[in-house]
Tab-separated table of C-alpha atoms and ligand atoms in Angstrom:
chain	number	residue	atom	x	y	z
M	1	UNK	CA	83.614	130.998	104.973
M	2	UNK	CA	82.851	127.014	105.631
M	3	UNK	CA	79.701	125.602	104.367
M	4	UNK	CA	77.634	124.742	107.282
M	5	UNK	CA	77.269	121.686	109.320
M	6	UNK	CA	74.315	120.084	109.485
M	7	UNK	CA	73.365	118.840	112.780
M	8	UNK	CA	70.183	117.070	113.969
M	9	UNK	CA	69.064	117.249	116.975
M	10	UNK	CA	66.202	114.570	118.375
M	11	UNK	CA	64.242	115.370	121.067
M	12	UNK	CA	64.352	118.943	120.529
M	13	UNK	CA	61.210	120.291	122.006
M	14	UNK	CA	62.570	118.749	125.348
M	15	UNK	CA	64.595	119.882	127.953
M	16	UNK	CA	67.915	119.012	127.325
M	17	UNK	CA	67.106	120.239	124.055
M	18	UNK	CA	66.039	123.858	125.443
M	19	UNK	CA	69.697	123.772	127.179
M	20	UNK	CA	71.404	122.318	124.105
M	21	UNK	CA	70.286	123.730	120.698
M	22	UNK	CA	71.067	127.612	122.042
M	23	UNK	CA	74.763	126.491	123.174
M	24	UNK	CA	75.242	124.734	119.450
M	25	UNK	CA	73.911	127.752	118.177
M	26	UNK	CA	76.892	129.700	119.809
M	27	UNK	CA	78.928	127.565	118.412
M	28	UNK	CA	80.134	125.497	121.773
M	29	UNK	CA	79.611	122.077	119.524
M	30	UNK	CA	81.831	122.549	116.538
M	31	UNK	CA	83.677	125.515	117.454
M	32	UNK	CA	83.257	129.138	117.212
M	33	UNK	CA	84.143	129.301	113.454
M	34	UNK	CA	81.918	127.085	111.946
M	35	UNK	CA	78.043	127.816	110.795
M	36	UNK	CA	75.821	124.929	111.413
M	37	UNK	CA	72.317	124.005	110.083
M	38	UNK	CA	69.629	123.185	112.678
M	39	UNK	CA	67.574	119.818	112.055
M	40	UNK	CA	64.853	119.039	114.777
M	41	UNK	CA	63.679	116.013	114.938
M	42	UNK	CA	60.336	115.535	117.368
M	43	UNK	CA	57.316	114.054	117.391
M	44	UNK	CA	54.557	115.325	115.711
M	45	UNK	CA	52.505	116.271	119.305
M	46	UNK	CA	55.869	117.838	119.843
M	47	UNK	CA	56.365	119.897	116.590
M	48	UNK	CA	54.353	122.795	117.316
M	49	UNK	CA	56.826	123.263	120.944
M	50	UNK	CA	59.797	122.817	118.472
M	51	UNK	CA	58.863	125.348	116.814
M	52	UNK	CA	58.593	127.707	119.464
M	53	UNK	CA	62.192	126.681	120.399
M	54	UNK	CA	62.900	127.743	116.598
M	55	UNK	CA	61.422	131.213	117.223
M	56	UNK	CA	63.543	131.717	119.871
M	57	UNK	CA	66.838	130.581	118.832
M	58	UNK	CA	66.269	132.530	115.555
M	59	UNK	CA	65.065	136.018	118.171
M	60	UNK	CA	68.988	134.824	119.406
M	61	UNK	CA	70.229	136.109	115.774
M	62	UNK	CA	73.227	133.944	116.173
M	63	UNK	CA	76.057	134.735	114.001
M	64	UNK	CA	76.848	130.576	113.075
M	65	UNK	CA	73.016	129.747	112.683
M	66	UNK	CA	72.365	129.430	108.699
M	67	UNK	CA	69.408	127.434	108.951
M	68	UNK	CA	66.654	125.337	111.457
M	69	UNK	CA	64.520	122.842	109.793
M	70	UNK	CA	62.136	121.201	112.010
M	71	UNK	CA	60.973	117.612	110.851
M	72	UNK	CA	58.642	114.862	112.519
M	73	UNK	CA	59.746	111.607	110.796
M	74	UNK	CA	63.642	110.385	111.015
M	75	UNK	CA	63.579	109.799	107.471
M	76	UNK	CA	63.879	114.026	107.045
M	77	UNK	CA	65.232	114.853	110.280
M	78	UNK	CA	68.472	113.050	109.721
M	79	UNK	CA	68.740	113.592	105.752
M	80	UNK	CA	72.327	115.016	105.317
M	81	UNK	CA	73.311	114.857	108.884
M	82	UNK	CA	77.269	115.700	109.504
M	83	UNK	CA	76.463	114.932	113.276
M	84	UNK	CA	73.463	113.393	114.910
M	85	UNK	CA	72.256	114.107	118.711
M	86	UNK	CA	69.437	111.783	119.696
M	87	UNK	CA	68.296	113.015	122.718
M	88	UNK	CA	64.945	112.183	122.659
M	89	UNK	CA	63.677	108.566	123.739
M	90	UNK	CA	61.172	107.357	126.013
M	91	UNK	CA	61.439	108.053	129.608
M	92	UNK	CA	60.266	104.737	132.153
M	93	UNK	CA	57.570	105.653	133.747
M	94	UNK	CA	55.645	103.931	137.332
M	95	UNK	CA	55.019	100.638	136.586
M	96	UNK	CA	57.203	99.703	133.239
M	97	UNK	CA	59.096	96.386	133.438
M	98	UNK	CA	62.836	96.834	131.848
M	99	UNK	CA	61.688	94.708	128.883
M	100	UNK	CA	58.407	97.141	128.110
M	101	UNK	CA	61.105	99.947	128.475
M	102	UNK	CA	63.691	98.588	125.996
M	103	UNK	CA	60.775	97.485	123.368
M	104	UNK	CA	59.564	101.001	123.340
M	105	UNK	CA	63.039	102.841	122.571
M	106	UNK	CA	63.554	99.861	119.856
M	107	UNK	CA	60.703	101.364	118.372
M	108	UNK	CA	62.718	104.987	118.282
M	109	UNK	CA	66.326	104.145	117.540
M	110	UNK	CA	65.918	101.529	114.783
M	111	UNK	CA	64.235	103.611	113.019
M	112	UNK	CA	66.250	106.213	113.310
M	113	UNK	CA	69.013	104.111	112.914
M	114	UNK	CA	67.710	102.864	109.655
M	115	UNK	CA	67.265	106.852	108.748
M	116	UNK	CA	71.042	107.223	109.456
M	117	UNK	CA	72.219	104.339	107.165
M	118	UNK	CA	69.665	105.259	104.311
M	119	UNK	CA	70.215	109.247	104.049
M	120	UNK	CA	72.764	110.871	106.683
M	121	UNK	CA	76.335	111.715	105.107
M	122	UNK	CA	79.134	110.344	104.563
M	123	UNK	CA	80.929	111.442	107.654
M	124	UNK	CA	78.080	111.213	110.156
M	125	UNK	CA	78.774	110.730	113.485
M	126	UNK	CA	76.268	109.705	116.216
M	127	UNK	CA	75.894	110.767	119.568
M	128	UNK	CA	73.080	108.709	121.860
M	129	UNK	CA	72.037	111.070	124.731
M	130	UNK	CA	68.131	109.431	125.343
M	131	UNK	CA	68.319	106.532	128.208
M	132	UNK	CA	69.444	103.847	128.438
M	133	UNK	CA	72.066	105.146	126.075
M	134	UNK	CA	74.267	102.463	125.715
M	135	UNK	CA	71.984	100.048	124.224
M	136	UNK	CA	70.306	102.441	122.342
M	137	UNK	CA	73.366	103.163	120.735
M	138	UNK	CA	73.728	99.418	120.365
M	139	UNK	CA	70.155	99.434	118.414
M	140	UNK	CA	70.671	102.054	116.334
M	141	UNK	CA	74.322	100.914	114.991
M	142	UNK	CA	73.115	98.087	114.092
M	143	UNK	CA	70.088	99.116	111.677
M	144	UNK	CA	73.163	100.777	110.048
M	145	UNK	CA	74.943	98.672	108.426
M	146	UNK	CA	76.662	100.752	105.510
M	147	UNK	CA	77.930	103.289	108.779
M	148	UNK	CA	81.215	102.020	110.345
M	149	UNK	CA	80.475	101.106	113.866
M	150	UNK	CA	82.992	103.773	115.597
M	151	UNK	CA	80.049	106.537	114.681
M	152	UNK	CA	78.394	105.358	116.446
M	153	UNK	CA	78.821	106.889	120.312
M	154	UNK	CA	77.039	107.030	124.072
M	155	UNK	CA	77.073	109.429	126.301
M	156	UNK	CA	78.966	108.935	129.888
M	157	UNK	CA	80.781	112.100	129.302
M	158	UNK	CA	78.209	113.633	131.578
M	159	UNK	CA	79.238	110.564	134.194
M	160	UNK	CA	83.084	111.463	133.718
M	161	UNK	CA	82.425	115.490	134.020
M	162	UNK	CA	80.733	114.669	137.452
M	163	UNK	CA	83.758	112.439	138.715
M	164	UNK	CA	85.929	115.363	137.215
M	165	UNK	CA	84.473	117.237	139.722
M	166	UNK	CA	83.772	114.986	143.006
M	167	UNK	CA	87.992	114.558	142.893
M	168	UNK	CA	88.378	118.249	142.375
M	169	UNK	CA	86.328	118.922	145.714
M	170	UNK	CA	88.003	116.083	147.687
M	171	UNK	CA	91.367	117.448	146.881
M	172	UNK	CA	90.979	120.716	146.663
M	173	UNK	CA	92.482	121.192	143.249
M	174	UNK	CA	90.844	122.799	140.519
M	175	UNK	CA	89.184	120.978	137.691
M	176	UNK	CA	91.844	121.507	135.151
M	177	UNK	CA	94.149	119.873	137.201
M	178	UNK	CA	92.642	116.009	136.900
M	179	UNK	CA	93.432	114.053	133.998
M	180	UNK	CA	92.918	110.581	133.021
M	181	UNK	CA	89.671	109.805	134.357
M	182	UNK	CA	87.637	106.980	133.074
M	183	UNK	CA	84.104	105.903	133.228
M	184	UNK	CA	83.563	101.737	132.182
M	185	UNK	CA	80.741	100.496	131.718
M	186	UNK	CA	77.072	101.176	131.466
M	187	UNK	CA	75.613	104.982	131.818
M	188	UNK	CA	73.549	103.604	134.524
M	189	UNK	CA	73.959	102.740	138.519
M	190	UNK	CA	76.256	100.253	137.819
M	191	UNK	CA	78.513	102.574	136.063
M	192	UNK	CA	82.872	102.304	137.039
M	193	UNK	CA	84.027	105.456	137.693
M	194	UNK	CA	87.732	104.819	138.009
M	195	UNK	CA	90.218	106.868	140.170
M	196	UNK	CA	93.435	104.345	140.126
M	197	UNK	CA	94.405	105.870	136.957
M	198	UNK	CA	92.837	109.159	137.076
M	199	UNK	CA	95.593	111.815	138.391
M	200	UNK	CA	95.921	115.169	139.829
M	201	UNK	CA	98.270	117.470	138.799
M	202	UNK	CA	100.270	114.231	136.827
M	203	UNK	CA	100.135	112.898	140.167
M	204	UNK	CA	98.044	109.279	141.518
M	205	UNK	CA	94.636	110.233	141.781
M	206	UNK	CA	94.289	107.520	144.487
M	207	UNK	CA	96.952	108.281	146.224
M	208	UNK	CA	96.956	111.322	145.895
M	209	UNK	CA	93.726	111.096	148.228
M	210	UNK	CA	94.866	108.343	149.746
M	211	UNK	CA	91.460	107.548	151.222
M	212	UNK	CA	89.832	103.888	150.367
M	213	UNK	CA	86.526	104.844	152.517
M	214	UNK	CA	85.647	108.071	150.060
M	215	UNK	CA	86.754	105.704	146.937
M	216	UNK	CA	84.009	103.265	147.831
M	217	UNK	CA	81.558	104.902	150.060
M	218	UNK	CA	81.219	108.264	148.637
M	219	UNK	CA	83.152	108.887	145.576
M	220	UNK	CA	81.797	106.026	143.251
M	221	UNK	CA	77.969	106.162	144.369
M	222	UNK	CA	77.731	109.729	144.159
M	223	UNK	CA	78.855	109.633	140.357
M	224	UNK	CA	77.099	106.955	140.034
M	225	UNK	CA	73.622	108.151	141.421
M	226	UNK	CA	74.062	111.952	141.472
M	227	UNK	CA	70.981	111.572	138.348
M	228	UNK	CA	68.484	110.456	141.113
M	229	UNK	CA	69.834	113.265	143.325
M	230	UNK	CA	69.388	116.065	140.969
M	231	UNK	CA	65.723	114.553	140.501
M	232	UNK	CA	65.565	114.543	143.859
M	233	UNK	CA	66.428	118.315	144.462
M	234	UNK	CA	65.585	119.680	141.468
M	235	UNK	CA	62.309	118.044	140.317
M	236	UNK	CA	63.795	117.139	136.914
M	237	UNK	CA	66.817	115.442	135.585
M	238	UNK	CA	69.682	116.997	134.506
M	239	UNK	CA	69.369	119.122	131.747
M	240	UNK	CA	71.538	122.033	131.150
M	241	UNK	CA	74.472	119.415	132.834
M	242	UNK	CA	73.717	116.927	130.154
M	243	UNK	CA	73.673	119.472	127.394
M	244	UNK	CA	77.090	121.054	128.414
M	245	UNK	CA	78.207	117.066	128.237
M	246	UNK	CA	76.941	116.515	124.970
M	247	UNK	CA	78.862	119.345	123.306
M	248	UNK	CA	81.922	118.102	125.384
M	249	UNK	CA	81.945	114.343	123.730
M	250	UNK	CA	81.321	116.067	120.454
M	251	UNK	CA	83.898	119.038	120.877
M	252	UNK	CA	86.613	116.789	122.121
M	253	UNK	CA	85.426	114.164	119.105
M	254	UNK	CA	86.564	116.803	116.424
M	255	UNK	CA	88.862	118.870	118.608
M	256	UNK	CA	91.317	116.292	120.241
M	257	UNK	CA	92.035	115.189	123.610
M	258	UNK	CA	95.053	117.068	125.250
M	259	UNK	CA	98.182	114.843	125.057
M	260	UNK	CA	98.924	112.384	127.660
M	261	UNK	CA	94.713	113.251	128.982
M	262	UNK	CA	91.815	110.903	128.090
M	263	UNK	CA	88.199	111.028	127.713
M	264	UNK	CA	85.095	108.514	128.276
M	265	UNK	CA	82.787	107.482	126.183
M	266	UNK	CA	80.551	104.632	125.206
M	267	UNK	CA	81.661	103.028	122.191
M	268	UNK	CA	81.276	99.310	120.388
M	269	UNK	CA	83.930	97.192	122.457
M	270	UNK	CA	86.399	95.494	120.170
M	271	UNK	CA	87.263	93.332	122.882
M	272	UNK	CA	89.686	95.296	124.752
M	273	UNK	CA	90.020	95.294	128.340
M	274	UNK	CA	87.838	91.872	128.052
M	275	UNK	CA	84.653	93.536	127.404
M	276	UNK	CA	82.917	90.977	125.054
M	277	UNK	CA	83.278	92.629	121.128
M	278	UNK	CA	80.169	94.255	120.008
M	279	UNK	CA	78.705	95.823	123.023
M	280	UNK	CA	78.117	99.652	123.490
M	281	UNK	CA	80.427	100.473	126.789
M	282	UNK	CA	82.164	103.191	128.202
M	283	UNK	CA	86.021	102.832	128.077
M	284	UNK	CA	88.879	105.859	128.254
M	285	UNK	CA	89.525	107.158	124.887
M	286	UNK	CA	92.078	109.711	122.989
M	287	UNK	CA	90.486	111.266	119.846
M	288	UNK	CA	91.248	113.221	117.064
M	289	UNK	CA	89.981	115.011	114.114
M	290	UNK	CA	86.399	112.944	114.520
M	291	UNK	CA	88.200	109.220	115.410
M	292	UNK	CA	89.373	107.976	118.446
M	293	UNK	CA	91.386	105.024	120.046
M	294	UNK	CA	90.672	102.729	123.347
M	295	UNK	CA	93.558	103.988	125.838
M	296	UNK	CA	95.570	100.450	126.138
M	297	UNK	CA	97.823	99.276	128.237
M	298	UNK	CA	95.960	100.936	131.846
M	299	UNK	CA	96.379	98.861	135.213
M	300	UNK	CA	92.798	97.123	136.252
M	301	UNK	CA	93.428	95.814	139.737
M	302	UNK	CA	90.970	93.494	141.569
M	303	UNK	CA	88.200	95.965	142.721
M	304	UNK	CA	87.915	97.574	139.640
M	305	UNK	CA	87.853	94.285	137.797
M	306	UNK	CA	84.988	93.518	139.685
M	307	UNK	CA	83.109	96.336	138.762
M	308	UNK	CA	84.099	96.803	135.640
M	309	UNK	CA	82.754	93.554	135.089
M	310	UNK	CA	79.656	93.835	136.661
M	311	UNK	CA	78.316	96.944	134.814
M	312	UNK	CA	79.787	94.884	131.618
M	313	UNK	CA	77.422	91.932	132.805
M	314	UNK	CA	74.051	94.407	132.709
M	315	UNK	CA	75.405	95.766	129.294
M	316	UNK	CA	75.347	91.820	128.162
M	317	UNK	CA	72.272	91.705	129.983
M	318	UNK	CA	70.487	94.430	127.975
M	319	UNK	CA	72.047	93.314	124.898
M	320	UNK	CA	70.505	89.856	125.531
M	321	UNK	CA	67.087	91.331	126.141
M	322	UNK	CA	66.753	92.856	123.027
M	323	UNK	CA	68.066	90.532	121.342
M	324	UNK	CA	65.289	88.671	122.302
M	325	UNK	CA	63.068	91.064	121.394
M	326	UNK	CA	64.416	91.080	117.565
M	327	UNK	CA	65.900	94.740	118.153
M	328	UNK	CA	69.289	94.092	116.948
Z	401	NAX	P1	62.301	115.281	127.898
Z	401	NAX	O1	61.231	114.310	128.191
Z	401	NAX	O2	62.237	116.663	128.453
Z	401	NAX	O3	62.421	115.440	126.310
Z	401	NAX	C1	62.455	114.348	125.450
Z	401	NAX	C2	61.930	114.811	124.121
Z	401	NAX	O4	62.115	113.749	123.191
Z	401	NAX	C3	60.437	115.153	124.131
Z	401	NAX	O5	60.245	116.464	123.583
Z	401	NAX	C4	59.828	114.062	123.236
Z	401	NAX	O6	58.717	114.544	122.485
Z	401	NAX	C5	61.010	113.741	122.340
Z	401	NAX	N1	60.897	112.434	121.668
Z	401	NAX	C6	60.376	111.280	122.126
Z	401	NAX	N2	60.414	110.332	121.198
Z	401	NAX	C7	60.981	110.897	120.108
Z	401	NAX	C8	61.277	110.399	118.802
Z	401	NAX	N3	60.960	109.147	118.441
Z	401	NAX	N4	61.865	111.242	117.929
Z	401	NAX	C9	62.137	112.501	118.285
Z	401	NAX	N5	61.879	113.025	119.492
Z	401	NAX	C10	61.306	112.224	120.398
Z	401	NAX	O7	63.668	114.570	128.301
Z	401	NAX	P2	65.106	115.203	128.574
Z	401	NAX	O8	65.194	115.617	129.985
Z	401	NAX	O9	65.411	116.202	127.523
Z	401	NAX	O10	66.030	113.911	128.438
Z	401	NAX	C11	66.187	113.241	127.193
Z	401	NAX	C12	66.856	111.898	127.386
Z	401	NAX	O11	68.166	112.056	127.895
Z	401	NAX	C13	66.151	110.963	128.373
Z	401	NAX	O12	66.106	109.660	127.804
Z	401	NAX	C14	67.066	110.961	129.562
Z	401	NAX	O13	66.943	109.780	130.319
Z	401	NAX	C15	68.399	111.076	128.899
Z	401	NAX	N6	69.530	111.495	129.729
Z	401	NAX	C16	70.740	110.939	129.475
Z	401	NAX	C17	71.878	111.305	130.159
Z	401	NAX	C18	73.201	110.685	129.864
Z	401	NAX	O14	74.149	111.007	130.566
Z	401	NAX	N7	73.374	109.815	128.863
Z	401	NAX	C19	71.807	112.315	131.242
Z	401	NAX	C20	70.609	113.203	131.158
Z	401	NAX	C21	69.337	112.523	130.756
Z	401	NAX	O15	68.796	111.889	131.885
């Protein structure tokens, strides 16, 4: 059998991580042959609930677990790490300007970044969950200097799973009938959901639906606020939603995306589609075996340009800020 993968988790007393660590356990990250090795990262107020997550996930006696460490310093938790979730990061709570809220996850992912670059291994690859994503990511990459840049990854898989399903309901097809859909941009309100080159069933998503008033009135802000909406009804954000679109970006990482499909995610621009080089944003990517590619070559037209470019502006924005603040 394979040697185990070892996977660290941050954030894992929390409640994405409740959702998450029992699904990787199943093997729904890697793949249902491959044993992984738990490492949960927390803080130490949080350790003793990570360990109750431990007892339960080993009361699971799942066939692929060969191991759950549970650590409450990065310099530990991501020691050997194949792949890296960090989930955890601080919340903004009533009253927190932007720049309070940026300064305090500085304080979590370069750190942690720094942990990555001194001890993960060789082939670690990064997956920022914990909000605002993108410029977390952005943080952490660069207090990682030895790690090439393409490990390091944000999450708006969650954001293209949602849009996945918003075009599946207007059309009536089912979900494994659209294709090609691609978030840009930031993982926050501002976020592009794009339907022009989405399709259903190889066909024009657009015009397939043919219907300009959904496009802009209901289609893009319910992607792009349906986090508020599931605080709204639920009393918490998504959880088990987020979790099933973190071992998505990971699974499709490794696995591959199907030929002629895409995926999203949040990676370091390298200019394409004129989003300045160097900041974390979403764009439509093909992967394989653990790399991936920026889909070239894809019609923008004049609405999306515009919004494409405004999420891109807040991305500059928030790259500017912490700048500032001697994050990066
Ligand atoms: P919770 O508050 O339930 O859990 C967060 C956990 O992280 C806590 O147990 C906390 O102790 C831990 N933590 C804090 N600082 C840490 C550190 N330095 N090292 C290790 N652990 C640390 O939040 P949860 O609902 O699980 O959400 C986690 C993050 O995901 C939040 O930042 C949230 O905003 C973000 N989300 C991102 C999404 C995305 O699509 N990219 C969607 C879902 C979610 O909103």
């Amino acid at each position: 059998t394979r040697n185990p993968v070892n996977v660290t988790v941050t954030g894992a007393a929390g409640q994405i991580g409740y959702s998450l660590l029992f699904r990787i356990a199943a093997g729904d990250l890697l793949g249902p042959d491959i044993p992984v090795k738990l490492r949960l990262l927390e803080i130490p107020q949080a350790v003793k609930a990570a360990e109750g997550v431990a007892m339960e996930l080993d009361d699971c006696a799942f066939p692929l677990l060969a191991g759950i460490d549970i650590f409450d310093n990065p310099g530990d938790g991501f020691a050997g790490a194949n792949v890296a979730l960090l989930v955890g990061a601080r919340p903004r709570t009533a009253g927190m300007e932007r720049g309070d809220l940026l300064s305090a996850n500085g304080g979590i992912f370069k750190p942690q970044g720094e942990a990555i670059n001194a001890g993960a291994a060789d082939d670690v690859r990064v997956l920022v969950v914990g909000n605002p994503a993108n410029t977390n990511a952005l943080i952490a990459a660069s207090h990682a200097p030895d790690v090439p840049k393409s490990r390091f990854t944000a999450m708006t898989r969650l954001d293209h799973n949602r849009a996945v399903a918003q075009i599946a309901k207007k059309s009536g097809a089912p979900v494994t009938e659209i294709g090609n859909v691609t978030i840009w941009g930031n993982h926050s309100a501002t976020q592009y959901p794009d339907l022009y080159n989405a399709r259903i069933s190889g066909k024009n998503a657009a015009e397939y639906i043919n219907d300009q008033a959904w496009l802009e009135n209901s289609f893009i802000p319910t992607v792009a606020k349906r986090g508020a909406a599931i605080i709204e009804a639920r009393g918490s954000s998504s959880a088990a939603s987020a979790a099933s679109a973190a071992l998505d970006h990971v699974f499709t990482w490794f696995h591959g995306t199907a030929e002629g499909d895409w995926t999203s995610m949040g990676i370091v621009s390298d200019g394409s589609y004129g989003v300045p080089e160097g900041l974390v944003s979403s764009f439509p990517v093909t992967t394989r075996d653990g790399n991936f590619e920026i889909v070239q070559g894809l019609e923008i037209n004049e609405f999306s340009r515009a919004r494409i470019d405004a999420s891109v502006k807040e991305l500059a924005d928030e790259r500017d800020a912490v700048r500032e603040l001697g994050l990066i």
